XYZ file of C-alpha atoms in Angstrom:
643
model
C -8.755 4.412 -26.045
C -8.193 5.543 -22.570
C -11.352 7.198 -20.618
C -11.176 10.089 -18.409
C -11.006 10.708 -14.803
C -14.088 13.105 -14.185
C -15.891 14.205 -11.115
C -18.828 15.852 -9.689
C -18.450 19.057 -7.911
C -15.082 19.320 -8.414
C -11.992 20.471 -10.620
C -8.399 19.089 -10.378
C -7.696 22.562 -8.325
C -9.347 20.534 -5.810
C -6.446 17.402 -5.327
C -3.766 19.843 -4.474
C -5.473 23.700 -2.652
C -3.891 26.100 -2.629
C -2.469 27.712 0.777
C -5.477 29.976 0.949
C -7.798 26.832 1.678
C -5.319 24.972 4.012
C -7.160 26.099 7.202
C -10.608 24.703 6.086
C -10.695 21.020 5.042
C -12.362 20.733 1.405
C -15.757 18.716 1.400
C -14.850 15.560 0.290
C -16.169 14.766 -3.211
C -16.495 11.883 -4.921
C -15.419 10.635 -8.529
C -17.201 9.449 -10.978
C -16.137 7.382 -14.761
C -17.509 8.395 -18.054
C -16.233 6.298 -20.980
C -15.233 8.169 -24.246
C -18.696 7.410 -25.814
C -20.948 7.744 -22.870
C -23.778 9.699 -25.259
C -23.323 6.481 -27.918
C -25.661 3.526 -28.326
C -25.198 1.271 -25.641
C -25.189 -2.529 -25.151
C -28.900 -3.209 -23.695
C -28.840 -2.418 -19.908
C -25.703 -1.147 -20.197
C -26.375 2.694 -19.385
C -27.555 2.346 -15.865
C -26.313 5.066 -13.795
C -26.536 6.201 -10.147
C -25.532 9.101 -7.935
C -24.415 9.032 -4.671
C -26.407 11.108 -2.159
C -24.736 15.051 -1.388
C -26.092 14.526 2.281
C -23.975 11.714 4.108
C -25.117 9.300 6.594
C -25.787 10.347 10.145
C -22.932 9.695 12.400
C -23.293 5.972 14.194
C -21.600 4.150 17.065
C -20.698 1.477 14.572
C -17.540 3.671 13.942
C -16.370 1.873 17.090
C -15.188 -1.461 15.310
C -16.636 -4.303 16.279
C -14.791 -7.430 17.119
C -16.133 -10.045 16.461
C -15.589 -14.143 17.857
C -17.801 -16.574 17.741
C -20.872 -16.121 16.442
C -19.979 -12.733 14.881
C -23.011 -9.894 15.424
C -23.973 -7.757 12.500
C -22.387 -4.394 12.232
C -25.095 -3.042 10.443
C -28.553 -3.294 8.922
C -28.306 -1.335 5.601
C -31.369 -0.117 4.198
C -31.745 1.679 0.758
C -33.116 4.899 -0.621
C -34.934 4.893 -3.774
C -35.632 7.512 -6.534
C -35.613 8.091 -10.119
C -33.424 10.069 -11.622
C -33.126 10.859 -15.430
C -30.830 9.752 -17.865
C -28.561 11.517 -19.797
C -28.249 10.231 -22.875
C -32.573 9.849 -23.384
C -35.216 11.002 -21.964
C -36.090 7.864 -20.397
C -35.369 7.713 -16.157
C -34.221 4.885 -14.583
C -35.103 3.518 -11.217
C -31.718 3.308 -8.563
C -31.062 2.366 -5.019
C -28.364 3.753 -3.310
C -27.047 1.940 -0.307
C -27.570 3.900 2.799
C -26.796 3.158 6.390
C -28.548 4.269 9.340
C -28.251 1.660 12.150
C -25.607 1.065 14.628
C -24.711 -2.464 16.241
C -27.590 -4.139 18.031
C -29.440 -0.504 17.946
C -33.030 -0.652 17.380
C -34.449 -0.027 13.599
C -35.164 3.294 12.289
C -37.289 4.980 9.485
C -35.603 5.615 6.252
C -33.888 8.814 6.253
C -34.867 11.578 3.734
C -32.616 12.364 0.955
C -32.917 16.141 1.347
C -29.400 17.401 2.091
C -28.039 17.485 5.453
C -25.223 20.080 6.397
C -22.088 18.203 7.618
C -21.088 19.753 11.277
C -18.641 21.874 11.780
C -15.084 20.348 12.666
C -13.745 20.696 16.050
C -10.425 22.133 16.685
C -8.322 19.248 16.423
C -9.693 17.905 13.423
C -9.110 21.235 11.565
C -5.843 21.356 12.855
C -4.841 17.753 11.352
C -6.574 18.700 8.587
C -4.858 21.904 7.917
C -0.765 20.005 8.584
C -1.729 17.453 6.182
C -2.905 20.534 3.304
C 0.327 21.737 4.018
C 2.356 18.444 3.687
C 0.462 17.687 0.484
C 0.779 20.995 -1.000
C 4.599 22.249 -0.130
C 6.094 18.853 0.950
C 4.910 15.729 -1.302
C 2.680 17.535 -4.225
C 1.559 13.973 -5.374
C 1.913 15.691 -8.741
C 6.040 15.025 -8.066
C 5.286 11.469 -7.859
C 3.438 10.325 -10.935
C 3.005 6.755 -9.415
C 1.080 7.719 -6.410
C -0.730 11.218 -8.235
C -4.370 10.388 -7.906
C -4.682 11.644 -11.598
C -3.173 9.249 -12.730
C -3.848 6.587 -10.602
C -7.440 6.590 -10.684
C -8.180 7.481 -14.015
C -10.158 5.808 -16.333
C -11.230 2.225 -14.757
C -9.207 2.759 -11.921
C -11.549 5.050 -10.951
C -13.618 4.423 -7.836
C -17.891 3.849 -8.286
C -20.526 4.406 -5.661
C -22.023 1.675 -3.965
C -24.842 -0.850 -6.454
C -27.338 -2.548 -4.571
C -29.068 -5.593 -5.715
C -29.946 -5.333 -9.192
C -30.545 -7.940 -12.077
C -28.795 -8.212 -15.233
C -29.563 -9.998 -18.328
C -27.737 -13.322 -19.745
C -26.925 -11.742 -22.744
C -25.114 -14.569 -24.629
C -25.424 -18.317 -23.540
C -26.504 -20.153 -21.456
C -25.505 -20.076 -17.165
C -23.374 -23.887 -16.779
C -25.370 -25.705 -14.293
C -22.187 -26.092 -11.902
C -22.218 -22.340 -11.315
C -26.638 -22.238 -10.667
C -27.153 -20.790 -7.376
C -23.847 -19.891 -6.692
C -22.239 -15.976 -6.711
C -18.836 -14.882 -8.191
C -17.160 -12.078 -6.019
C -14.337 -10.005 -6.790
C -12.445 -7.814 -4.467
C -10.515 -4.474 -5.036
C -9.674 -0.956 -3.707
C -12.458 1.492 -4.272
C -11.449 4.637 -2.343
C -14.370 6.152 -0.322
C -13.013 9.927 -0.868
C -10.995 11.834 -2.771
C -7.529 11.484 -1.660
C -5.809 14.781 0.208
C -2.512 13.524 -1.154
C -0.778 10.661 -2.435
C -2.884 7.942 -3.193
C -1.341 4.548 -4.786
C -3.807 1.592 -6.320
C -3.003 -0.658 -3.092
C -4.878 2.181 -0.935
C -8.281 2.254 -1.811
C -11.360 0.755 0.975
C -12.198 -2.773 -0.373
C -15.057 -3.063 -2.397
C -17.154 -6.459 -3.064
C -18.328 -6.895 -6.301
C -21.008 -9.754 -5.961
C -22.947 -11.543 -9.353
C -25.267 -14.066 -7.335
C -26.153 -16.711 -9.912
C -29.476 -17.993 -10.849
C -30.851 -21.099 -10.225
C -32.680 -21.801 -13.480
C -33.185 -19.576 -16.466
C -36.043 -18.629 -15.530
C -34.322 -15.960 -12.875
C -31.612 -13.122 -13.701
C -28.424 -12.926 -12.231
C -27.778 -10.137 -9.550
C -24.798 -7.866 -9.308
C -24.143 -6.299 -5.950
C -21.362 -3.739 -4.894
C -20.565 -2.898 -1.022
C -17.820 -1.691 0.534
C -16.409 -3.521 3.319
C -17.516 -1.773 6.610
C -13.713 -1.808 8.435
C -13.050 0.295 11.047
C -11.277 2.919 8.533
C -14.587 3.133 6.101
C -17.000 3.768 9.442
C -14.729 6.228 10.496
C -14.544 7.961 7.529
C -17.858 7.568 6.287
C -19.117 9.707 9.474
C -16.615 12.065 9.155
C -17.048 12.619 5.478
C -13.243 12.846 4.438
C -9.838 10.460 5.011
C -9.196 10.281 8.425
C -6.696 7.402 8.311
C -2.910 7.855 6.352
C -2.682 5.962 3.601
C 0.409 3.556 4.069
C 1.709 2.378 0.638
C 1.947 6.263 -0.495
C 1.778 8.266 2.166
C 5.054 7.324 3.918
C 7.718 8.231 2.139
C 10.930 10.824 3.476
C 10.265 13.919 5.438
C 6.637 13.989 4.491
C 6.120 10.509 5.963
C 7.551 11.389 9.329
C 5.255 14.176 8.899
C 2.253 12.306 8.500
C 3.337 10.256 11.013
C 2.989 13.071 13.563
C -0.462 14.103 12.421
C -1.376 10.704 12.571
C -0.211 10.067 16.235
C -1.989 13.645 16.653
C -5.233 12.457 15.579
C -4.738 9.005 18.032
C -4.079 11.538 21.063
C -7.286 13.617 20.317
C -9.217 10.578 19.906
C -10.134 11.144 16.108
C -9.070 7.179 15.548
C -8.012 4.215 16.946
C -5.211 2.232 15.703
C -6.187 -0.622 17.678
C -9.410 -1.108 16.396
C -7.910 -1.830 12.653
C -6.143 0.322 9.856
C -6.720 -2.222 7.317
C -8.782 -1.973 4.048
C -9.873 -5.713 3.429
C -9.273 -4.736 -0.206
C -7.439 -7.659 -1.860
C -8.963 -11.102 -1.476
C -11.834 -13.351 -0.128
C -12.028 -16.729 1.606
C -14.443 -19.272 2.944
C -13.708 -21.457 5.586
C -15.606 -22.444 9.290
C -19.101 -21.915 7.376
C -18.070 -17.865 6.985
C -17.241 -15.338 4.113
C -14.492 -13.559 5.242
C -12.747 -10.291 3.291
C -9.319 -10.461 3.632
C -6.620 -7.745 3.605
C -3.243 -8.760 5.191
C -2.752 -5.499 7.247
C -5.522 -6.103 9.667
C -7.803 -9.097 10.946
C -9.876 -10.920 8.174
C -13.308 -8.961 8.163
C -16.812 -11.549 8.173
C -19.119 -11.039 5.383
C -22.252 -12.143 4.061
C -23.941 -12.856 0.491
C -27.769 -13.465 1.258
C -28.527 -16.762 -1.027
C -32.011 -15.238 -2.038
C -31.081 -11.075 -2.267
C -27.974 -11.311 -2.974
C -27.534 -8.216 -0.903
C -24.086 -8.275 0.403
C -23.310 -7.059 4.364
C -20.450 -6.726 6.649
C -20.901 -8.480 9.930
C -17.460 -7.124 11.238
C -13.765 -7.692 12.001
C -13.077 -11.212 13.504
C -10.442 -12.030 16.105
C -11.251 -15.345 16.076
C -11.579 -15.547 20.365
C -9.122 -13.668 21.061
C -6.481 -15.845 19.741
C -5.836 -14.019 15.895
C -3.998 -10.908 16.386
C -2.636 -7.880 14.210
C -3.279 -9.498 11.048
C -3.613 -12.412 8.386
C -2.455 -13.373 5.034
C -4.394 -12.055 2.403
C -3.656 -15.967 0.586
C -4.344 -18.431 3.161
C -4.481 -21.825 1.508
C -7.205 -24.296 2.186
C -6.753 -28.242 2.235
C -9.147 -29.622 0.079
C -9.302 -32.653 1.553
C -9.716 -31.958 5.339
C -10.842 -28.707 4.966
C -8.288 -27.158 7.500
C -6.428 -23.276 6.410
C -3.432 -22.586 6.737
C -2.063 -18.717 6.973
C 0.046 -16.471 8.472
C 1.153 -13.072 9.435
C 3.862 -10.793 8.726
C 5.196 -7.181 10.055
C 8.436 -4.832 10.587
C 8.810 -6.142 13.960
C 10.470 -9.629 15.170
C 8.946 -12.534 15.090
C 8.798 -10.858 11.253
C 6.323 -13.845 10.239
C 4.286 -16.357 12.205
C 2.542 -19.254 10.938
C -0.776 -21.069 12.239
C -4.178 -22.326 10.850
C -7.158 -22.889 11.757
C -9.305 -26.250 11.865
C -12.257 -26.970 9.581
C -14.415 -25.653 12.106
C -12.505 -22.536 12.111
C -11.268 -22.515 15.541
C -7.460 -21.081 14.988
C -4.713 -22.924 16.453
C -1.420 -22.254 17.974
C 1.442 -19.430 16.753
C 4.777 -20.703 14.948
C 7.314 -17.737 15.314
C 9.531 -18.036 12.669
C 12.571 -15.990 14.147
C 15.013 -17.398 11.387
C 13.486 -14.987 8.851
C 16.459 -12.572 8.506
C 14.497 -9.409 8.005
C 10.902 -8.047 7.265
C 10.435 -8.587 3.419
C 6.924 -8.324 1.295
C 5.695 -11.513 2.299
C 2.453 -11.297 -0.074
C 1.960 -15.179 -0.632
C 3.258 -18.730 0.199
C 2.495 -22.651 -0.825
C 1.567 -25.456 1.194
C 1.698 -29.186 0.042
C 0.389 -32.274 1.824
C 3.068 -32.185 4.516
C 5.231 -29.106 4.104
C 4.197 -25.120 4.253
C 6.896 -23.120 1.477
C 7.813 -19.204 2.580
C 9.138 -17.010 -0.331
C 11.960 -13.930 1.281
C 12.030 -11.740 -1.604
C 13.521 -8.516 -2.306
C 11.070 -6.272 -1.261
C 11.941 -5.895 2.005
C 10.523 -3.353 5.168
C 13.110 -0.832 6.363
C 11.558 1.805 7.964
C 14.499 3.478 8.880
C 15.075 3.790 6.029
C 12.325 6.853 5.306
C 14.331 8.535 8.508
C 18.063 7.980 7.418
C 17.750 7.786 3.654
C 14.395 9.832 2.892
C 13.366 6.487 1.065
C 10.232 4.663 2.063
C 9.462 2.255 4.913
C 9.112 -0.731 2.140
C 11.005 -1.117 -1.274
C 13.707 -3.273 -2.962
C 16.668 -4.401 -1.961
C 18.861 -5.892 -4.921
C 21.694 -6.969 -2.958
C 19.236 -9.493 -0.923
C 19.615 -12.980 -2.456
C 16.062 -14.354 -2.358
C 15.432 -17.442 -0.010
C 12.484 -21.030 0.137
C 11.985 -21.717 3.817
C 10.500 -24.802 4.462
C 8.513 -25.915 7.303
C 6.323 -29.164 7.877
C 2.657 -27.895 7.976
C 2.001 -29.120 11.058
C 5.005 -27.860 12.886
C 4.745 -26.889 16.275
C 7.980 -25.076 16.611
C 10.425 -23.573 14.104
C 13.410 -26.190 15.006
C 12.677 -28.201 11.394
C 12.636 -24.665 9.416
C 14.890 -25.217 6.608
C 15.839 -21.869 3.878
C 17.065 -22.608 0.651
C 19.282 -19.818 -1.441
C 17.221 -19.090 -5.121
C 18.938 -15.961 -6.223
C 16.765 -13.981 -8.582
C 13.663 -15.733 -7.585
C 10.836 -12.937 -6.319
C 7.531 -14.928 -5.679
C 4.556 -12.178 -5.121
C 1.788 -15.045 -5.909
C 1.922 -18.772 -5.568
C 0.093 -20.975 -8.043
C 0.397 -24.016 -6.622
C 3.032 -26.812 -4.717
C 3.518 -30.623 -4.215
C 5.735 -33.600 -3.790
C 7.587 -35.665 -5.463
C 9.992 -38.924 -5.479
C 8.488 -40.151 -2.218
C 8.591 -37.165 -0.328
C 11.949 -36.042 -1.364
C 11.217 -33.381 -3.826
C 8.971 -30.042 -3.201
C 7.731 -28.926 -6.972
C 6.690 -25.007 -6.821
C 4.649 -23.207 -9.719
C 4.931 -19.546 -9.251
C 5.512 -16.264 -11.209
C 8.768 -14.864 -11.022
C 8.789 -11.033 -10.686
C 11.799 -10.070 -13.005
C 11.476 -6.369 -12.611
C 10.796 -6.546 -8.944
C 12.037 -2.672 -8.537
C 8.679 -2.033 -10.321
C 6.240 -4.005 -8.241
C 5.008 -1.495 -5.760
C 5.813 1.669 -7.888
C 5.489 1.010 -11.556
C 3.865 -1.872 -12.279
C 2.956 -1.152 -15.595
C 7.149 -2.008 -16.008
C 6.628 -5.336 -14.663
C 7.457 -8.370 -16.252
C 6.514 -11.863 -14.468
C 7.783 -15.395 -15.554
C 6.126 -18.417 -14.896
C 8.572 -21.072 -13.412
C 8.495 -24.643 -11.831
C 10.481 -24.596 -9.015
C 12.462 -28.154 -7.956
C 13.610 -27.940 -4.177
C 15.852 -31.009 -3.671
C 15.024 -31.610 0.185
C 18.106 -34.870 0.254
C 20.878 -32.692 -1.306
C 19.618 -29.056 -1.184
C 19.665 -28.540 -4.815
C 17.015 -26.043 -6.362
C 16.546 -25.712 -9.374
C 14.372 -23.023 -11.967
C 12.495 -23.769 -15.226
C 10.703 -21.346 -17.162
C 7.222 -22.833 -18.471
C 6.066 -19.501 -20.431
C 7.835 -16.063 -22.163
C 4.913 -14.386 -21.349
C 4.132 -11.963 -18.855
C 1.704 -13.993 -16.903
C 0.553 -13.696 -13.333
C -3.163 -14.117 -10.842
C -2.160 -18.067 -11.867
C -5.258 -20.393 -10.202
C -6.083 -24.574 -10.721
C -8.795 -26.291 -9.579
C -9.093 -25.771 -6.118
C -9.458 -29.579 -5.652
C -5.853 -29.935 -6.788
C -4.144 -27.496 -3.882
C -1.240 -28.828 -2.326
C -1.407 -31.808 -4.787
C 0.166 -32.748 -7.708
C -1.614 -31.180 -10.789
C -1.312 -30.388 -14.492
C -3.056 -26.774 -15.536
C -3.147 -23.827 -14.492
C -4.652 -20.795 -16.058
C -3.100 -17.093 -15.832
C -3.907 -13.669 -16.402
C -1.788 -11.978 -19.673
C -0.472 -8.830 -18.244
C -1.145 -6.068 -20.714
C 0.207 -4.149 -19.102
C -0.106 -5.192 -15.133
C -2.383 -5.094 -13.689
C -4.545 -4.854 -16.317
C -5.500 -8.162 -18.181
C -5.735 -8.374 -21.468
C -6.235 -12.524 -21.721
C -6.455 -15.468 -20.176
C -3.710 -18.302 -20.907
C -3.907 -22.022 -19.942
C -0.308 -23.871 -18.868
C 0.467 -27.373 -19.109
C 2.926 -28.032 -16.086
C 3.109 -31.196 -17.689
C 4.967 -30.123 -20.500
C 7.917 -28.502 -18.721
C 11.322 -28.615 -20.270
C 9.617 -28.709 -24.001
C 9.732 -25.433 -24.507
C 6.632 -22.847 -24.147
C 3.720 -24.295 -22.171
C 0.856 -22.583 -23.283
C -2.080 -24.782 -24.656
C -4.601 -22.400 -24.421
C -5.450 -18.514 -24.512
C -8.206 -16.040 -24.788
C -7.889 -12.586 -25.807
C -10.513 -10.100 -24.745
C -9.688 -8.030 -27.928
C -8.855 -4.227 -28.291
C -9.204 -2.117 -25.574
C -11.137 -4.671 -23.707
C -9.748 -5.948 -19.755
C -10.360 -8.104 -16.757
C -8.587 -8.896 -13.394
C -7.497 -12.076 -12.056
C -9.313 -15.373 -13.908
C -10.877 -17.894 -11.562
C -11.794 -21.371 -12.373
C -14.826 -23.539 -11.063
C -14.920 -26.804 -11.808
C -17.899 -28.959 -13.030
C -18.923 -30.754 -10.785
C -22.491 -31.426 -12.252
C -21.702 -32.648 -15.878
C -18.051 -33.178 -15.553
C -16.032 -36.536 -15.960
C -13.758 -35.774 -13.712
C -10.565 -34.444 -15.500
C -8.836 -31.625 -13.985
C -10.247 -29.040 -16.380
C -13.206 -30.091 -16.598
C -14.551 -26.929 -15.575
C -15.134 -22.723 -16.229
C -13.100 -19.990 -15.564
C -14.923 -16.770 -15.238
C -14.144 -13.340 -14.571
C -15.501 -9.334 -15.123
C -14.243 -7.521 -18.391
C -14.596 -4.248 -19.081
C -14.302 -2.449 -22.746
C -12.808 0.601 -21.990
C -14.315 2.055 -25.633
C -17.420 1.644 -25.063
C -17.895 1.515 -21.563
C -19.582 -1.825 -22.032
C -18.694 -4.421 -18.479
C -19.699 -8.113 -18.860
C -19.184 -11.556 -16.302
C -17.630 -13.808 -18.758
C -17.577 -17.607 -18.491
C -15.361 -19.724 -21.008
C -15.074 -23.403 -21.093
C -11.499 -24.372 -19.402
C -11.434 -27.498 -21.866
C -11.370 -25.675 -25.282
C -8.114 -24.626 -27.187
C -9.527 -20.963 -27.056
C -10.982 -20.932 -23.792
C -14.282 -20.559 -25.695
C -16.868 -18.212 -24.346
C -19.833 -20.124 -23.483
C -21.925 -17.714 -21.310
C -21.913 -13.834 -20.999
C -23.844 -11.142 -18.046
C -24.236 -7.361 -18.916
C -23.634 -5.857 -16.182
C -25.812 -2.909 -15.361
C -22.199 -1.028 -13.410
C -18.865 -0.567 -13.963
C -16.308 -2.988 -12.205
C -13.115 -1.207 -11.537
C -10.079 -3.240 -12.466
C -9.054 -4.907 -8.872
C -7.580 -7.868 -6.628
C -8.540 -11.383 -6.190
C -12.003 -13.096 -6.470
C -13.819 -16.208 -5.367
C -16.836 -18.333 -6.559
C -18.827 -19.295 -3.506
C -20.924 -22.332 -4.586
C -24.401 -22.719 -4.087
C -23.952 -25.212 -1.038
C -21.427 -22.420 0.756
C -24.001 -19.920 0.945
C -26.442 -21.766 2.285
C -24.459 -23.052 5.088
C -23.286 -19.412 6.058
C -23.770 -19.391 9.669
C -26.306 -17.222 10.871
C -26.811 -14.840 13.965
């Protein structure tokens, strides 16, 4: 049973005005989630519920981004704002914090603002200008209503729907018992929560990241504590002060005549100095990664953005946008892979614009090294993901390719599918300093969006890829409830330049992790989210690589049940009580019953035929389906470098 997109303050008038409000921007508003049985009997601290603030913050300098290179300096000290505020389904009130921010960088403290309402000022000329071509664009050119995949109806509706910031707050063990291997550690999950209410087109790949944080306790004796934030980029500060979108939003908003015409307003609002596209336009909205003793939140349209999960609080802040010294520029995989074994990452960057991808990485220390161009990459294509082995780095050329041309010429948009490209491997050794050893491998009907894992065999001679193939790749970006993805091993012959494809699974599987200790080596399990549809999860299924060629390779699965959800799986393994075996572990992730409203952390043991539920956390907010998560152990936030 599907919940419904509702709001406060507003009516559905509001996503598309008529021409009688196109002069005057609307307020920007914010939505809100109500499950079907919102008034029912909830799960204990289930029914916690907060509301965001009508008065926004004060403007700050901190809307200038910060770069940051070694140490990074703290874009902000964010303070809260408490009050009570009844509840509606008893007469009982419940104590909330709302996340406020009233401190730019390095600027002296300041008292807590009030909470009395504050009038927004007035727009100046050239905002209501911009604001008045793109109410015009949205209403008589691309009416998101024409486009069902990118209508913000439909798109954030039900748990799709965005939720105001949650800070610190504990939340009962409700079943079970915490695994000691996962004590003091936190589980964070990244995703697009969109600050406002979308002018126009909106599609799930658009929304500002949002890091949803479960810090885990050390002994019993303590709660867990769930902690939502949004990731302060550039295009959140600058939005935040001016209380609406400010920025386009580029998997929706650039598509035929209308996204030449947001183009303009866009370059308009550069030239009047609304934003700054050097400063970042990315939403650090998809995935997470640790490496150099920093928490970094990644989005592969801008620089990787340095966070921070206090080990004690677990209060979650944004220290700022990182160029690394100078030397990281434009932007970084959102999938970087890191060597277990010397601790170096390896990443890259792609764009419309030759070189189309360049590899580096970056040391254990996290000082980044030297640019490979790749110039034998034929043309810009989706390049969401790639593998790495002990000696070789694997780059997937898929179907999806970049033509932005082609929203000039063909009214199309600037990136979509391309089914007379035959999908190429290119092969590099992962230390290359040059492109001269690059070596691209024909795979027709192969789409990779997500890499699983990758090793070697037969002395070096073989590369052995696990990935999910996108069948339906016309569907990835537009409909992805259509799309269908196939687990496959992948055999790349490097002596005869043979590849070969077997299927391990029939089911529509993808968000495949393994043990982290296994990357780039040889391994035998992997566990995968069951698309029902994407990118909703309805299960978790366990492969054995092992057993390729013997038909379906499933040993294991969990179904959530009816109606019930999650994102992408991850696994930790146990490294306290373990013996040592590959899944010897947990893999945990955030469900959400969309009947009753009910959202849990859920940890099942990766050894059991069932993946059997061993420890479950009520969550006191809702976790909007999203990205890619991380567990950050114990030991890793610790050693988070300070400043």
């Amino acid at each position: 049973m599907e919940g419904a997109l509702v709001t406060s303050n507003f009516t559905m008038s509001d996503l598309y005005p008529s021409k009688a409000n196109v002069v005057h921007g609307s307020r920007s508003r914010r939505l809100s989630y109500i499950s079907p049985v919102a008034s029912s009997a909830a799960a204990p601290n289930s029914g916690y519920r907060r509301k965001k603030s009508t008065s926004p913050p004060p403007p700050s300098a901190a809307a200038t981004a910060t770069v940051l290179t070694s140490p990074p300096k703290q874009v902000e000290q964010q303070e809260r704002e408490e009050r009570y505020e009844p509840r509606t389904n008893n007469a009982t009130a419940t104590k909330v914090a709302t996340a406020r921010t009233s401190r730019a960088p390095d600027a002296p403290r300041q008292h807590v603002r009030s909470s009395r309402p504050r009038r927004r000022p007035a727009a100046s000329l050239p905002v209501a200008f911009c604001n008045a071509l793109e109410e015009a664009i949205n209403t008589f050119v691309d009416p998101p209503v024409l486009r069902p995949s990118v209508d913000p109806r439909h798109v954030l509706s039900a748990n799709f729907a965005p939720v105001d910031e949650l800070p610190p707050t504990p939340c009962p063990v409700v079943r079970g018992t915490i695994p000691r291997c996962l004590a003091g550690g936190a589980y964070i999950r990244n995703g697009p929560n969109p600050q406002h209410l979308p002018r126009g087109p909106h599609h799930l790949f658009d929304g500002d990241g949002m890091l949803h944080s479960l810090l885990l306790p050390e002994s019993s004796d303590s709660d867990p504590i769930l902690c939502s934030r949004y990731v302060q980029t550039y295009k959140y500060l600058v939005e935040r002060d001016a209380g609406e979108p400010v920025l386009p939003n580029v998997f929706s908003g650039f598509h035929g005549l209308a996204g030449m015409a947001r183009g303009a307003v866009m370059a308009a609002r550069v030239l009047t100095g609304q934003m700054n596209p050097v400063e970042g336009v990315g939403l650090a909205n998809t995935s997470l990664a640790v490496f150099g003793g920093r928490l970094y939140a990644l989005g592969e349209s801008d620089l990787p953005y340095a966070v921070r999960v206090d080990p004690a609080t677990g209060e979650v802040t944004t220290q700022g946008r990182c160029d690394f010294g100078g030397r990281l520029s434009m932007g970084m995989t959102a999938h970087p892979k890191k060597d277990p074994i010397t601790g170096e990452l390896f990443a890259f960057r792609y764009g419309p614009m030759p070189p189309f991808v360049t590899y580096f990485r970056f040391d254990p220390a996290g000082n980044k090294g030297a640019d490979v161009p790749i110039f034998s990459v034929k043309q810009p294509s989706f390049l969401h993901d790639f593998a790495v082995t002990e000696r070789y780095a694997i780059f997937p050329e898929i179907q999806i390719v970049m033509n932005p041309m082609g929203m000039v010429v063909g009214g199309g948009a600037p990136v979509g599918a391309d089914s007379g490209m035959v999908p190429r491997l290119g092969v590099i050794p992962k230390y290359a300093a040059d492109e001269s050893e690059m070596r691209w491998f024909e795979v027709p009907g192969f789409n990779m969006m997500h890499s699983v894992n990758a090793w070697e065999e037969a002395g070096g001679e073989e590369i052995v890829m696990v990935a999910p193939n996108i069948l339906s790749i016309e569907h990835a970006l537009e409909r992805m409830e259509l799309v269908h993805a196939s687990v496959e091993l992948v055999r790349i012959n490097l002596r005869t330049g043979n590849v070969t494809r077997m299927p391990l699974s029939a089911g529509n599987l993808d968000f495949g992790v393994i043990n982290p200790g296994c990357l780039g080596r040889r391994n035998r399990y992997g566990y995968f989210g069951v698309g029902d549809p994407m990118p909703k999860i309805g299960g978790v299924a366990k492969l054995d690589f092992d057993l390729a060629g013997e038909g379906d390779c499933t040993v294991a699965r969990r179904d959530f049940g009816p109606g019930c959800f999650a994102g992408e799986p991850f696994f930790v393994p146990d490294d306290v009580e373990g013996n040592g075996n590959e899944d010897d572990g947990y893999v945990v992730c955030y469900v959400h019953d969309e009947g009753t409203g009910d959202n849990r952390f859920v940890v099942m043991d990766a050894r059991t035929p069932e993946l059997d539920i061993v420890a479950e956390v009520q969550l006191p907010s809702r976790v909007p389906y999203g990205f890619h998560g991380l567990f950050v152990t114990q030991a890793e936030l610790r050693s988070q470098q300070h400043h």
